[in-house]
PDB file of C-alpha atoms in Angstrom:
ATOM      1  CA  MET A   1      -0.175   0.061   0.059  1.00 55.00           C
ATOM      2  CA  ILE A   2       2.707   2.638   0.471  1.00 63.00           C
ATOM      3  CA  ALA A   3       4.898   1.958  -2.005  1.00 67.00           C
ATOM      4  CA  HIS A   4       1.220   2.583  -4.075  1.00 70.00           C
ATOM      5  CA  THR A   5       0.731   5.753  -2.148  1.00 69.00           C
ATOM      6  CA  ARG A   6       4.831   6.831  -2.598  1.00 69.00           C
ATOM      7  CA  SER A   7       4.633   6.157  -6.942  1.00 74.00           C
ATOM      8  CA  MET A   8       1.719   8.042  -6.810  1.00 75.00           C
ATOM      9  CA  VAL A   9       3.128  11.449  -4.743  1.00 73.00           C
ATOM     10  CA  ALA A  10       5.968  11.059  -6.798  1.00 73.00           C
ATOM     11  CA  THR A  11       3.726  11.217  -9.878  1.00 75.00           C
ATOM     12  CA  VAL A  12       1.760  14.060  -8.975  1.00 74.00           C
ATOM     13  CA  LEU A  13       4.830  16.196  -7.825  1.00 72.00           C
ATOM     14  CA  ALA A  14       6.226  14.995 -11.436  1.00 71.00           C
ATOM     15  CA  VAL A  15       2.834  16.707 -13.492  1.00 72.00           C
ATOM     16  CA  ALA A  16       1.743  18.721 -10.981  1.00 70.00           C
ATOM     17  CA  GLN A  17       4.669  20.366  -9.783  1.00 68.00           C
ATOM     18  CA  GLY A  18       6.697  20.486 -13.198  1.00 66.00           C
ATOM     19  CA  LEU A  19       9.681  18.516 -10.951  1.00 66.00           C
ATOM     20  CA  PRO A  20      11.589  15.979 -12.179  1.00 62.00           C
ATOM     21  CA  GLU A  21      11.159  11.887 -11.667  1.00 61.00           C
ATOM     22  CA  GLY A  22      15.019  12.119 -10.247  1.00 62.00           C
ATOM     23  CA  ASP A  23      14.346  15.131  -8.008  1.00 60.00           C
ATOM     24  CA  ILE A  24      11.700  13.742  -6.553  1.00 62.00           C
ATOM     25  CA  THR A  25      13.229  12.225  -3.292  1.00 66.00           C
ATOM     26  CA  HIS A  26      12.403   9.440  -0.540  1.00 72.00           C
ATOM     27  CA  GLN A  27      11.873  13.533   1.499  1.00 76.00           C
ATOM     28  CA  TRP A  28       9.056  14.762  -0.741  1.00 75.00           C
ATOM     29  CA  VAL A  29       7.442  11.998  -0.029  1.00 77.00           C
ATOM     30  CA  ASP A  30       7.405  11.757   2.859  1.00 79.00           C
ATOM     31  CA  LEU A  31       6.144  14.819   4.292  1.00 81.00           C
ATOM     32  CA  MET A  32       3.692  13.984   1.388  1.00 80.00           C
ATOM     33  CA  VAL A  33       2.779  11.146   2.518  1.00 80.00           C
ATOM     34  CA  ASP A  34       2.927  12.207   6.483  1.00 82.00           C
ATOM     35  CA  ALA A  35       0.926  15.502   5.401  1.00 83.00           C
ATOM     36  CA  ALA A  36      -1.702  12.886   3.889  1.00 82.00           C
ATOM     37  CA  MET A  37      -1.909  10.936   7.329  1.00 82.00           C
ATOM     38  CA  GLY A  38      -2.545  13.577   9.103  1.00 82.00           C
ATOM     39  CA  PHE A  39      -5.817  14.833   7.517  1.00 82.00           C
ATOM     40  CA  ILE A  40      -6.556  11.560   7.669  1.00 82.00           C
ATOM     41  CA  GLU A  41      -5.874  10.713  11.392  1.00 82.00           C
ATOM     42  CA  SER A  42      -7.808  14.623  12.085  1.00 79.00           C
ATOM     43  CA  SER A  43     -11.279  13.495   9.741  1.00 79.00           C
ATOM     44  CA  ARG A  44     -12.061  10.539  11.582  1.00 80.00           C
ATOM     45  CA  PRO A  45     -15.172  11.008  13.122  1.00 81.00           C
ATOM     46  CA  PHE A  46     -15.904  11.645  16.704  1.00 78.00           C
ATOM     47  CA  GLY A  47     -11.690  11.300  16.651  1.00 77.00           C
ATOM     48  CA  TYR A  48     -11.279  14.094  18.953  1.00 80.00           C
ATOM     49  CA  PHE A  49     -14.097  15.750  21.180  1.00 80.00           C
ATOM     50  CA  VAL A  50     -13.673  19.435  19.585  1.00 79.00           C
ATOM     51  CA  GLN A  51     -15.170  17.445  16.737  1.00 79.00           C
ATOM     52  CA  VAL A  52     -18.824  16.949  19.217  1.00 82.00           C
ATOM     53  CA  PHE A  53     -18.143  20.163  21.242  1.00 86.00           C
ATOM     54  CA  PRO A  54     -16.006  22.390  19.273  1.00 85.00           C
ATOM     55  CA  TRP A  55     -16.347  25.414  22.475  1.00 89.00           C
ATOM     56  CA  LEU A  56     -13.094  22.820  22.950  1.00 84.00           C
ATOM     57  CA  ARG A  57     -10.980  24.922  20.275  1.00 83.00           C
ATOM     58  CA  TYR A  58     -10.497  27.661  22.615  1.00 89.00           C
ATOM     59  CA  ILE A  59      -9.220  25.564  26.330  1.00 85.00           C
ATOM     60  CA  PRO A  60      -5.477  26.296  26.600  1.00 85.00           C
ATOM     61  CA  ALA A  61      -3.327  23.493  24.977  1.00 81.00           C
ATOM     62  CA  TRP A  62      -1.097  22.349  28.147  1.00 85.00           C
ATOM     63  CA  ILE A  63      -4.292  20.705  29.691  1.00 83.00           C
ATOM     64  CA  PRO A  64      -5.549  17.289  30.767  1.00 85.00           C
ATOM     65  CA  GLY A  65      -7.658  16.148  27.324  1.00 78.00           C
ATOM     66  CA  MET A  66      -6.739  18.587  24.692  1.00 81.00           C
ATOM     67  CA  ARG A  67      -4.190  15.793  22.889  1.00 81.00           C
ATOM     68  CA  TRP A  68      -5.392  16.776  19.721  1.00 81.00           C
ATOM     69  CA  LYS A  69      -4.166  20.508  19.821  1.00 83.00           C
ATOM     70  CA  GLN A  70      -1.031  19.088  19.432  1.00 83.00           C
ATOM     71  CA  ASP A  71      -1.753  16.392  17.366  1.00 84.00           C
ATOM     72  CA  ALA A  72      -2.597  20.016  15.195  1.00 84.00           C
ATOM     73  CA  LEU A  73       0.402  21.337  15.420  1.00 84.00           C
ATOM     74  CA  GLU A  74       2.877  17.956  14.944  1.00 86.00           C
ATOM     75  CA  TRP A  75       0.552  17.457  11.683  1.00 85.00           C
ATOM     76  CA  ARG A  76       0.456  20.939  10.070  1.00 86.00           C
ATOM     77  CA  ARG A  77       4.879  20.594  10.028  1.00 88.00           C
ATOM     78  CA  PRO A  78       4.589  18.984   7.023  1.00 86.00           C
ATOM     79  CA  THR A  79       2.425  21.041   4.708  1.00 86.00           C
ATOM     80  CA  GLU A  80       3.792  23.698   5.883  1.00 89.00           C
ATOM     81  CA  ILE A  81       7.803  23.069   4.782  1.00 87.00           C
ATOM     82  CA  ILE A  82       6.100  21.612   2.105  1.00 82.00           C
ATOM     83  CA  HIS A  83       4.283  25.208   0.627  1.00 83.00           C
ATOM     84  CA  GLU A  84       7.535  26.952   1.368  1.00 87.00           C
ATOM     85  CA  LYS A  85       9.760  23.852  -0.502  1.00 82.00           C
ATOM     86  CA  LEU A  86       7.543  23.791  -3.479  1.00 77.00           C
ATOM     87  CA  PHE A  87       7.070  28.123  -3.585  1.00 80.00           C
ATOM     88  CA  ARG A  88      10.621  28.826  -2.907  1.00 83.00           C
ATOM     89  CA  MET A  89      11.038  26.061  -6.258  1.00 77.00           C
ATOM     90  CA  ALA A  90       8.614  28.397  -8.581  1.00 73.00           C
ATOM     91  CA  GLN A  91      10.457  31.997  -7.073  1.00 78.00           C
ATOM     92  CA  ALA A  92      13.796  30.382  -7.931  1.00 79.00           C
ATOM     93  CA  ALA A  93      12.441  28.617 -11.142  1.00 73.00           C
ATOM     94  CA  MET A  94      10.582  31.859 -12.267  1.00 72.00           C
ATOM     95  CA  VAL A  95      13.686  33.977 -11.246  1.00 80.00           C
ATOM     96  CA  SER A  96      16.266  31.791 -13.449  1.00 80.00           C
ATOM     97  CA  GLY A  97      13.764  31.745 -16.366  1.00 74.00           C
ATOM     98  CA  ASN A  98      13.732  28.210 -16.079  1.00 70.00           C
ATOM     99  CA  ILE A  99       9.455  27.442 -15.491  1.00 67.00           C
ATOM    100  CA  PRO A 100       8.761  24.134 -15.626  1.00 64.00           C
ATOM    101  CA  ARG A 101       5.804  23.632 -18.206  1.00 64.00           C
ATOM    102  CA  THR A 102       2.682  23.407 -15.894  1.00 63.00           C
ATOM    103  CA  LEU A 103       4.020  26.765 -13.574  1.00 54.00           C
ATOM    104  CA  ARG A 104       3.625  28.208 -18.077  1.00 55.00           C
ATOM    105  CA  PRO A 105       0.910  29.728 -18.328  1.00 59.00           C
ATOM    106  CA  ARG A 106      -0.359  29.088 -21.740  1.00 58.00           C
ATOM    107  CA  PRO A 107      -0.610  31.330 -25.116  1.00 54.00           C
TER     108      PRO A 107
END
């Protein structure tokens, strides 16, 4: 299952972001899988009390039982890294003029 997931992530990065297949390292794939797993865990029905009682989001994270806040911060990290790296790569490509086909506007 994980092998198929890794292959799918590599294909999506190659097609959507214009990354050459050789540049898609395990680091990229691991970040994408971590981000997806965080989404899956947070989407479980009634996985956290905050899904039933929305007012719990205003309670500080240090209070016992607020593990969901710490989990959310953990799951947010891979997503932020992915966004930052892809933005920096696109920015560098625009400055150098070597823009992948997926980032170029179509004539």
